[in-house]
Every structure is written in C-alpha cells, then in structure tokens.
C-alpha cells in the first residue's frame, strides 16, 4: 500500500504501485462479467453530506414513509431472488410476474 506524501509507492521492475483506492476506488471497468450476472458496488468514500433531522411537514412525512416502504419491498424482492436457503430460490421469470 502507498499513500502519496505519507507512504512511498512500491517499485517492481521500474513500475510504481500505489493503493488502488488512490487512482480507481471502484474499478468497475476491469471487473470480469458474465451475461446475466448482477454487480453491486458500494462507494464508501462517496461525498454524501450529513443531513440534520428537521421537522417534516405532512407531505415530506408521506414521501419519507413511501421511500421506506419502497426499500422494504426491494429487500423482500432481493431475498426472493437470493434466498439464504438455495432450495428456496425462485427463477427470475417467476419473480417478475
């Protein structure tokens, strides 16, 4: 691992190597993919500003509740596609109906 100005890069055959997170933290361009696979990536360094809790009006509360319900529905759908017990796995075609 190398961190610019803190740790020096590692050199092998005149090539300098640094931590991959410095130049390409989510190297999706080099991931080997197969037809029909699903790729999930999480950027832990994403610049998402912290939001303080605020008083929500009725419309905002409704939107927030709707968002929570959509996330729950997504999680349930995900569990149907990828159950912990492999015997329970449903085909994608059946899930879409």
GROMACS .gro file of C-alpha atoms in nm:
model
   97
    1UNK     CA    1   0.000   0.000   0.000
    2UNK     CA    2   0.120   0.351  -0.072
    3UNK     CA    3  -0.036   0.679   0.022
    4UNK     CA    4   0.101   0.985  -0.160
    5UNK     CA    5   0.321   1.202   0.066
    6UNK     CA    6   0.286   0.951   0.352
    7UNK     CA    7   0.397   0.607   0.228
    8UNK     CA    8   0.622   0.559  -0.074
    9UNK     CA    9   0.497   0.358  -0.375
   10UNK     CA   10   0.623   0.001  -0.408
   11UNK     CA   11   0.850  -0.046  -0.713
   12UNK     CA   12   0.869  -0.371  -0.913
   13UNK     CA   13   1.071  -0.375  -1.237
   14UNK     CA   14   1.073   0.006  -1.256
   15UNK     CA   15   0.692   0.020  -1.220
   16UNK     CA   16   0.550   0.210  -0.922
   17UNK     CA   17   0.248   0.060  -0.746
   18UNK     CA   18   0.016   0.252  -0.516
   19UNK     CA   19  -0.302   0.159  -0.333
   20UNK     CA   20  -0.580   0.107  -0.588
   21UNK     CA   21  -0.814   0.328  -0.391
   22UNK     CA   22  -0.600   0.629  -0.475
   23UNK     CA   23  -0.648   0.615  -0.852
   24UNK     CA   24  -0.954   0.395  -0.901
   25UNK     CA   25  -1.152   0.324  -0.581
   26UNK     CA   26  -1.425   0.129  -0.765
   27UNK     CA   27  -1.258  -0.041  -1.066
   28UNK     CA   28  -1.575  -0.149  -1.242
   29UNK     CA   29  -1.406  -0.112  -1.580
   30UNK     CA   30  -1.182  -0.415  -1.513
   31UNK     CA   31  -1.435  -0.646  -1.347
   32UNK     CA   32  -1.489  -0.970  -1.536
   33UNK     CA   33  -1.858  -1.003  -1.607
   34UNK     CA   34  -2.079  -1.281  -1.738
   35UNK     CA   35  -2.408  -1.241  -1.919
   36UNK     CA   36  -2.693  -1.225  -1.671
   37UNK     CA   37  -2.480  -1.154  -1.364
   38UNK     CA   38  -2.562  -0.879  -1.117
   39UNK     CA   39  -2.297  -0.635  -0.999
   40UNK     CA   40  -2.340  -0.442  -0.676
   41UNK     CA   41  -2.081  -0.178  -0.589
   42UNK     CA   42  -2.058   0.039  -0.280
   43UNK     CA   43  -1.850   0.355  -0.270
   44UNK     CA   44  -1.766   0.409   0.097
   45UNK     CA   45  -1.591   0.733   0.008
   46UNK     CA   46  -1.891   0.889  -0.163
   47UNK     CA   47  -1.939   1.252  -0.074
   48UNK     CA   48  -2.284   1.238   0.082
   49UNK     CA   49  -2.345   1.535   0.310
   50UNK     CA   50  -2.482   1.470   0.657
   51UNK     CA   51  -2.841   1.588   0.696
   52UNK     CA   52  -2.962   1.708   1.031
   53UNK     CA   53  -3.303   1.594   1.142
   54UNK     CA   54  -3.563   1.856   1.072
   55UNK     CA   55  -3.931   1.884   1.132
   56UNK     CA   56  -4.113   1.742   0.834
   57UNK     CA   57  -4.444   1.868   0.707
   58UNK     CA   58  -4.718   1.618   0.617
   59UNK     CA   59  -4.611   1.593   0.252
   60UNK     CA   60  -4.247   1.528   0.344
   61UNK     CA   61  -4.353   1.266   0.601
   62UNK     CA   62  -4.558   1.090   0.335
   63UNK     CA   63  -4.261   1.090   0.094
   64UNK     CA   64  -4.031   0.954   0.365
   65UNK     CA   65  -4.276   0.675   0.453
   66UNK     CA   66  -4.314   0.589   0.084
   67UNK     CA   67  -3.935   0.572   0.049
   68UNK     CA   68  -3.909   0.337   0.347
   69UNK     CA   69  -4.181   0.112   0.203
   70UNK     CA   70  -4.005   0.100  -0.134
   71UNK     CA   71  -3.679  -0.003   0.035
   72UNK     CA   72  -3.858  -0.277   0.228
   73UNK     CA   73  -4.022  -0.403  -0.092
   74UNK     CA   74  -3.684  -0.402  -0.266
   75UNK     CA   75  -3.526  -0.601   0.019
   76UNK     CA   76  -3.809  -0.857   0.005
   77UNK     CA   77  -3.768  -0.889  -0.373
   78UNK     CA   78  -3.393  -0.928  -0.331
   79UNK     CA   79  -3.446  -1.206  -0.077
   80UNK     CA   80  -3.674  -1.387  -0.323
   81UNK     CA   81  -3.400  -1.376  -0.586
   82UNK     CA   82  -3.117  -1.458  -0.348
   83UNK     CA   83  -3.255  -1.653  -0.051
   84UNK     CA   84  -3.024  -1.779   0.219
   85UNK     CA   85  -3.152  -2.132   0.157
   86UNK     CA   86  -3.060  -2.219  -0.203
   87UNK     CA   87  -3.355  -2.461  -0.226
   88UNK     CA   88  -3.595  -2.165  -0.195
   89UNK     CA   89  -3.453  -1.976  -0.496
   90UNK     CA   90  -3.720  -1.874  -0.745
   91UNK     CA   91  -3.642  -1.810  -1.107
   92UNK     CA   92  -3.623  -1.450  -1.221
   93UNK     CA   93  -3.908  -1.512  -1.465
   94UNK     CA   94  -4.141  -1.622  -1.184
   95UNK     CA   95  -4.034  -1.325  -0.971
   96UNK     CA   96  -4.130  -1.076  -1.242
   97UNK     CA   97  -4.491  -1.199  -1.251
   0.00000   0.00000   0.00000
